[in-house]
mmCIF file with all atom_site columns, C-alpha atoms in Angstrom:
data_model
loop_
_atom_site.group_PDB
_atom_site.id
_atom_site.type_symbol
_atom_site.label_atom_id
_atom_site.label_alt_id
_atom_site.label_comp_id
_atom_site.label_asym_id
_atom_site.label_entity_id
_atom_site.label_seq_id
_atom_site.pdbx_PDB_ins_code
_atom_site.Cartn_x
_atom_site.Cartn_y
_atom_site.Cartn_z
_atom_site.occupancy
_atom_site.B_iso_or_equiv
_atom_site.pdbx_formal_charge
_atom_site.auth_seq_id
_atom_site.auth_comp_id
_atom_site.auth_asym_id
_atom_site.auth_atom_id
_atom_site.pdbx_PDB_model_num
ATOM 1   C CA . UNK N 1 1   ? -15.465 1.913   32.717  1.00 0.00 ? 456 UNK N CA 1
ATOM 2   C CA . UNK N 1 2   ? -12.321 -0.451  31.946  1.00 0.00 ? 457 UNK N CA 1
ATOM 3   C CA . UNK N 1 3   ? -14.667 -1.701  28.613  1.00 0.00 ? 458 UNK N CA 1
ATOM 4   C CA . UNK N 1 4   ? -15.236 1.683   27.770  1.00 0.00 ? 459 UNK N CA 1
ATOM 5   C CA . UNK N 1 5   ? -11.406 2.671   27.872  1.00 0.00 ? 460 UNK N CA 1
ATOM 6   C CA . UNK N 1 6   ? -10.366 -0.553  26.029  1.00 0.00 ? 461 UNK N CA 1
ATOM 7   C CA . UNK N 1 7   ? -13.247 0.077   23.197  1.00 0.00 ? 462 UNK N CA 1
ATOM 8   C CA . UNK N 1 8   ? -11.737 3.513   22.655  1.00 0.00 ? 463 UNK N CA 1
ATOM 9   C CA . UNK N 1 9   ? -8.028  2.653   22.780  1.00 0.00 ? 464 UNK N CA 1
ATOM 10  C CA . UNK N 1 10  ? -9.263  0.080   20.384  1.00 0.00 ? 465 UNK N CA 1
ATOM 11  C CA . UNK N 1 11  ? -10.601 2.427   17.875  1.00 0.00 ? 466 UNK N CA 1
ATOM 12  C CA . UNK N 1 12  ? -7.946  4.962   18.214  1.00 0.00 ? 467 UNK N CA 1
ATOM 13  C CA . UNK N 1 13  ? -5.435  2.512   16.957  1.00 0.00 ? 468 UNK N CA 1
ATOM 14  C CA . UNK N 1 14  ? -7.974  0.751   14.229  1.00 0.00 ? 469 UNK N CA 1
ATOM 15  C CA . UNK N 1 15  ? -8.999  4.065   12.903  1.00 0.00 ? 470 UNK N CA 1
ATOM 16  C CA . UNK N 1 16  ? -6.314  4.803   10.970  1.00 0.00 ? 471 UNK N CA 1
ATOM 17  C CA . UNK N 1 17  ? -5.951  1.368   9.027   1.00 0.00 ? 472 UNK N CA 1
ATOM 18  C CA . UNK N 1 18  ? -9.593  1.884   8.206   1.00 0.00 ? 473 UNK N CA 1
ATOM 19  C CA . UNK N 1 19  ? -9.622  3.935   4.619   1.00 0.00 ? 474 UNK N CA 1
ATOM 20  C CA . UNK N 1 20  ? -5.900  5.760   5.282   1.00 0.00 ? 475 UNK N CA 1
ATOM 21  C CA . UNK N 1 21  ? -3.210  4.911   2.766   1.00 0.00 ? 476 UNK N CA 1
ATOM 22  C CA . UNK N 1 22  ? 0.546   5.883   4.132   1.00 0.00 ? 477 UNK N CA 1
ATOM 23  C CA . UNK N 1 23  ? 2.507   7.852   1.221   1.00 0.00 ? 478 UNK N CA 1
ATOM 24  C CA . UNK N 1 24  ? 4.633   5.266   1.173   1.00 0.00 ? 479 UNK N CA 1
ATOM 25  C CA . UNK N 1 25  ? 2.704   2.645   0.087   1.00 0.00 ? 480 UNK N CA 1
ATOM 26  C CA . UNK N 1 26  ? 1.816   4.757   -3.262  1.00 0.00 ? 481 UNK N CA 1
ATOM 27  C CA . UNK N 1 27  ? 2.960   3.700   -6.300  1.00 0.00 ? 482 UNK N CA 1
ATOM 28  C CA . UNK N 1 28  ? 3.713   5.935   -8.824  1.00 0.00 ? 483 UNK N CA 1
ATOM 29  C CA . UNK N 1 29  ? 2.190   5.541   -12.214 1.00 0.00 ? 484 UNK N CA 1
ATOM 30  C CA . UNK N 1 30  ? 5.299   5.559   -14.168 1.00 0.00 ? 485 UNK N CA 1
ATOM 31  C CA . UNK N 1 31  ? 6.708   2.576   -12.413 1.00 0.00 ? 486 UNK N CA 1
ATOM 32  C CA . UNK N 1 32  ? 3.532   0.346   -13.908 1.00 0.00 ? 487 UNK N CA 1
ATOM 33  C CA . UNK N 1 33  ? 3.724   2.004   -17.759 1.00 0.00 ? 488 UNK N CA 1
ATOM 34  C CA . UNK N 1 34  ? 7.540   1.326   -17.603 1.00 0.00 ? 489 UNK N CA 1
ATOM 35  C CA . UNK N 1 35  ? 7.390   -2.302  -16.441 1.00 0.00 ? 490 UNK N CA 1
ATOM 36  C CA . UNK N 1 36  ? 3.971   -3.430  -16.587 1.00 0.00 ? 491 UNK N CA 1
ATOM 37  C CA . UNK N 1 37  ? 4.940   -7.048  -17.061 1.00 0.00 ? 492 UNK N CA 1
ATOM 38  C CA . UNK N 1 38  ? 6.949   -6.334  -13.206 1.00 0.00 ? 493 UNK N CA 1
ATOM 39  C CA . UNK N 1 39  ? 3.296   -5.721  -11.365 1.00 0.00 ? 494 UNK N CA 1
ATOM 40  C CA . UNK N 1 40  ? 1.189   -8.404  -12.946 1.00 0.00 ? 495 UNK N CA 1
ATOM 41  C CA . UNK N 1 41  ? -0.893  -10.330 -10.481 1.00 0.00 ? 496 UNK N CA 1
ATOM 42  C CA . UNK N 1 42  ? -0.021  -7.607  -8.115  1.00 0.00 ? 497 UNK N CA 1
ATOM 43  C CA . UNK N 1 43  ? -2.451  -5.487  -6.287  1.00 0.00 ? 498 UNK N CA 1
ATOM 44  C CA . UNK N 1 44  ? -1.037  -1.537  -5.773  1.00 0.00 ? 499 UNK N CA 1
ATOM 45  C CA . UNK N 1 45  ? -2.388  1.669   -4.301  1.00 0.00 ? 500 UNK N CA 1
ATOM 46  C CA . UNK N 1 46  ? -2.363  4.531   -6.826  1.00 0.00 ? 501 UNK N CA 1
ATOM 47  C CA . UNK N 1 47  ? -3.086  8.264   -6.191  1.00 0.00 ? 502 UNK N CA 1
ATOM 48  C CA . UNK N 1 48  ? -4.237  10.553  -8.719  1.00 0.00 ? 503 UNK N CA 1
ATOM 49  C CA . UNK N 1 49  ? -6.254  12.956  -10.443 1.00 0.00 ? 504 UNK N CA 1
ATOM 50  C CA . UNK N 1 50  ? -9.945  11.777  -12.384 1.00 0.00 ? 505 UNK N CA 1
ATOM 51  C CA . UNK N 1 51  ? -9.886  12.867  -15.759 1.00 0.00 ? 506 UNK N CA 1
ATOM 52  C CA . UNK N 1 52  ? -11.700 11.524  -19.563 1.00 0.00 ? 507 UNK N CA 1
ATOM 53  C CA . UNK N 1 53  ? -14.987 9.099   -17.810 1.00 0.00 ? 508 UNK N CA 1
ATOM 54  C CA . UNK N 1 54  ? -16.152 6.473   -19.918 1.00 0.00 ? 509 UNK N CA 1
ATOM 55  C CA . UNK N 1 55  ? -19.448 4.437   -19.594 1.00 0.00 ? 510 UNK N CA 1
ATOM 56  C CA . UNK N 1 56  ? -20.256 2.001   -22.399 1.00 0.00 ? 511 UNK N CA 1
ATOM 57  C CA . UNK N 1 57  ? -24.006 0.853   -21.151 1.00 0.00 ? 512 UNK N CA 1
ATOM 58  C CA . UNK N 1 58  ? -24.365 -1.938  -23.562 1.00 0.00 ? 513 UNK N CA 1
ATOM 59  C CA . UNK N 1 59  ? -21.149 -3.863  -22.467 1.00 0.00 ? 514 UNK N CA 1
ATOM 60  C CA . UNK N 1 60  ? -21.228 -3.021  -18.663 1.00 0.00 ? 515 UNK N CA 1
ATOM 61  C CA . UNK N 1 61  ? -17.796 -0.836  -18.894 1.00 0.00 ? 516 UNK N CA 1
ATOM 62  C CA . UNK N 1 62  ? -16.767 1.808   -17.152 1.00 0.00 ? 517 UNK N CA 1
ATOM 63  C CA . UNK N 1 63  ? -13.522 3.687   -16.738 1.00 0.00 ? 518 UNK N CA 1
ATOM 64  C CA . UNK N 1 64  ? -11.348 6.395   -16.039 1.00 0.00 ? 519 UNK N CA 1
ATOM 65  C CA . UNK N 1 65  ? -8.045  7.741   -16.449 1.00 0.00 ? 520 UNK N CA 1
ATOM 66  C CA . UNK N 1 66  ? -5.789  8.533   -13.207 1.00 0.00 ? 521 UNK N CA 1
ATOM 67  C CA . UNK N 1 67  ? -3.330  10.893  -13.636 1.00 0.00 ? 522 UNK N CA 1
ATOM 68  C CA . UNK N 1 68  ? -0.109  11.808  -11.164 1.00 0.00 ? 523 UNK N CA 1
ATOM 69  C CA . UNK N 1 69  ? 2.768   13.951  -11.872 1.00 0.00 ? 524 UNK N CA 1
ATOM 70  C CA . UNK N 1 70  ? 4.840   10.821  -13.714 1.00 0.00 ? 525 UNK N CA 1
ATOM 71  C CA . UNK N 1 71  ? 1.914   9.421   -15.832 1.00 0.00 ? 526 UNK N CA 1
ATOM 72  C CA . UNK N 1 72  ? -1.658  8.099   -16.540 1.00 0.00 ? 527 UNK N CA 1
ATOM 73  C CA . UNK N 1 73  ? -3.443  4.794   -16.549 1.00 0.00 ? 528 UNK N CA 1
ATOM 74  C CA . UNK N 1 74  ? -6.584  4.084   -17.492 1.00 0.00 ? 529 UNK N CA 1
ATOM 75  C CA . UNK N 1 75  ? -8.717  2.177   -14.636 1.00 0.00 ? 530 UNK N CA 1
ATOM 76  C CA . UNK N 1 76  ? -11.344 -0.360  -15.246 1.00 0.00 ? 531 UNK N CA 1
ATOM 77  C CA . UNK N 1 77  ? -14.509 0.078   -12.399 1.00 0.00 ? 532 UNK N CA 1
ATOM 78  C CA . UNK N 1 78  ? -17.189 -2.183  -11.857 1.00 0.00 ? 533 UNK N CA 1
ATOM 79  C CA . UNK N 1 79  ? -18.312 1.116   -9.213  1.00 0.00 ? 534 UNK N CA 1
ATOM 80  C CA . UNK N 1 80  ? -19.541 4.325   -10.588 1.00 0.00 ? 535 UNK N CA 1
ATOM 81  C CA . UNK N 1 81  ? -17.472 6.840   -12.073 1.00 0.00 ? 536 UNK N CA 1
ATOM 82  C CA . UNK N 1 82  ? -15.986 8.847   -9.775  1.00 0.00 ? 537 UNK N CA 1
ATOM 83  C CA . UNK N 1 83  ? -16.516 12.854  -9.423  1.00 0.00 ? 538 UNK N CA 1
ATOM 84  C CA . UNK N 1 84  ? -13.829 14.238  -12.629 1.00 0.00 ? 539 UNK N CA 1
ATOM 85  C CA . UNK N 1 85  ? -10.789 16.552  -11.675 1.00 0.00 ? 540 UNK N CA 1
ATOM 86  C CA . UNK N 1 86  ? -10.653 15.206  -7.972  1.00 0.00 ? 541 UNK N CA 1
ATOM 87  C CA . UNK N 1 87  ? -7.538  13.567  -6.539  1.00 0.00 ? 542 UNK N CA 1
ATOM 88  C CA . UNK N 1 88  ? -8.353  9.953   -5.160  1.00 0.00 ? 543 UNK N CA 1
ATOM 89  C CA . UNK N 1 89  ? -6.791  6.621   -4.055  1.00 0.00 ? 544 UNK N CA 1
ATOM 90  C CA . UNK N 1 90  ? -7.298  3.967   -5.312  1.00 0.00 ? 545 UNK N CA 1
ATOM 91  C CA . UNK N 1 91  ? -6.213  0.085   -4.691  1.00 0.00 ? 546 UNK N CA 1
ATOM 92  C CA . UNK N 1 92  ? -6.088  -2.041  -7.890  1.00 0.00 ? 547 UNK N CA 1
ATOM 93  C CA . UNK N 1 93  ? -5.328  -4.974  -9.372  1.00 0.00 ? 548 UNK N CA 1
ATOM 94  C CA . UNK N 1 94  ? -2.579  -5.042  -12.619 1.00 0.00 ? 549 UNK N CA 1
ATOM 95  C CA . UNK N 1 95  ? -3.339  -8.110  -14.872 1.00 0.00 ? 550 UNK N CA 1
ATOM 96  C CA . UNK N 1 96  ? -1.757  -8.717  -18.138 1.00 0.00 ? 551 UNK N CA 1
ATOM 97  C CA . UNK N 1 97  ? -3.007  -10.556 -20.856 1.00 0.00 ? 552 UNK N CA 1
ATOM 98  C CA . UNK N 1 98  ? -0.047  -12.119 -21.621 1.00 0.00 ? 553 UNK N CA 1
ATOM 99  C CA . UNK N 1 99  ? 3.541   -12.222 -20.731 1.00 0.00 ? 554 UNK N CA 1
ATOM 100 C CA . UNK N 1 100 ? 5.921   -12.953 -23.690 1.00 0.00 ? 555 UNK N CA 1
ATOM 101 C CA . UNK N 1 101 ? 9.280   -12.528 -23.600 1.00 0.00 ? 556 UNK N CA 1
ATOM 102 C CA . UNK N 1 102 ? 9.463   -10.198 -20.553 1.00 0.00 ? 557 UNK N CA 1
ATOM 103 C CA . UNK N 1 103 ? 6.836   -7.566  -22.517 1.00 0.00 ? 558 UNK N CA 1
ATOM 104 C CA . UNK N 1 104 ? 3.668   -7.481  -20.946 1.00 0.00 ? 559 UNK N CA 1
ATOM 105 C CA . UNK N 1 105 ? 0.647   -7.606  -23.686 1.00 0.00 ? 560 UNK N CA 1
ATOM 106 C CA . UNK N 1 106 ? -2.832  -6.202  -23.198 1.00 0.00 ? 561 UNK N CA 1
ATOM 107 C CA . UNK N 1 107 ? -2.225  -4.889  -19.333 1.00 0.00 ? 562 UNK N CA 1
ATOM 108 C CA . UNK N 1 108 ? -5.429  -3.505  -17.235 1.00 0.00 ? 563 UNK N CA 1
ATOM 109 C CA . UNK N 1 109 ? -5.933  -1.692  -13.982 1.00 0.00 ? 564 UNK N CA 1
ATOM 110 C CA . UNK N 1 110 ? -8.796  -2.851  -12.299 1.00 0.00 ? 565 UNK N CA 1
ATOM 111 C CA . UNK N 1 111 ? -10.118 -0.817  -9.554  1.00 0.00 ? 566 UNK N CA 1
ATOM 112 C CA . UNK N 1 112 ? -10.426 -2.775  -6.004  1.00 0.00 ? 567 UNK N CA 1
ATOM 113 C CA . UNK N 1 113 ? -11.540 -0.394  -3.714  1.00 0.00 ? 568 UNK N CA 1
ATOM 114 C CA . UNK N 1 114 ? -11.086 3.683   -4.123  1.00 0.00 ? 569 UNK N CA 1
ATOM 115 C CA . UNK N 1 115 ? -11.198 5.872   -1.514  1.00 0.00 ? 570 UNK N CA 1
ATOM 116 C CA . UNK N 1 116 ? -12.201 10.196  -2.045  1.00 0.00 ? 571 UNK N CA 1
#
């Protein structure tokens, strides 16, 4: 019976880190367009709405654009498009293709994980 308890107690308390993203750790999409060059390397959680899919078969690329109340991004997804007009969250990577002079050249969002 003690297993039992412990197993639930357990779950009750891993639950919510499984999938559930605290508002706080958003980050808003006008913080990234404004200072790109400030979240390279850097892995953020975004929430948004889908909007404008794109699938380019021959070259294997796929991508969206999220969209919150302060901006969009476009997100690069190696997962299938996700359903248009719905608000997700997603966690991503920011990677810059260069860095020069403080400006960030030829940024990308690349979709870790998303969750619907």
């Amino acid at each position: 019976m003690k297993t039992i308890s412990a197993l639930i107690v357990c779950l009750l308390i891993l639950f919510p880190l499984a999938g559930f993203v605290h508002a706080s750790e958003i980050t808003a999409i006008h913080e990234i367009n404004t200072s790109p060059a400030d979240f390279d390397g850097k892995l953020v959680t975004l929430r948004g709405i889908t909007k404008d899919p794109t699938r380019i078969p021959v070259i294997d690329l796929k991508a969206y654009v999220l969209e919150d109340d302060s901006g969009e991004l476009i997100i690069l997804t190696s997962s299938n498009l996700p359903r248009m007009d719905k608000e997700i969250t997603v966690r991503v990577r920011i990677e810059s293709l260069a860095i020069i002079k403080g400006e960030a050249l030829g940024t990308t969002v690349v979709e870790l994980q998303r969750y619907e």
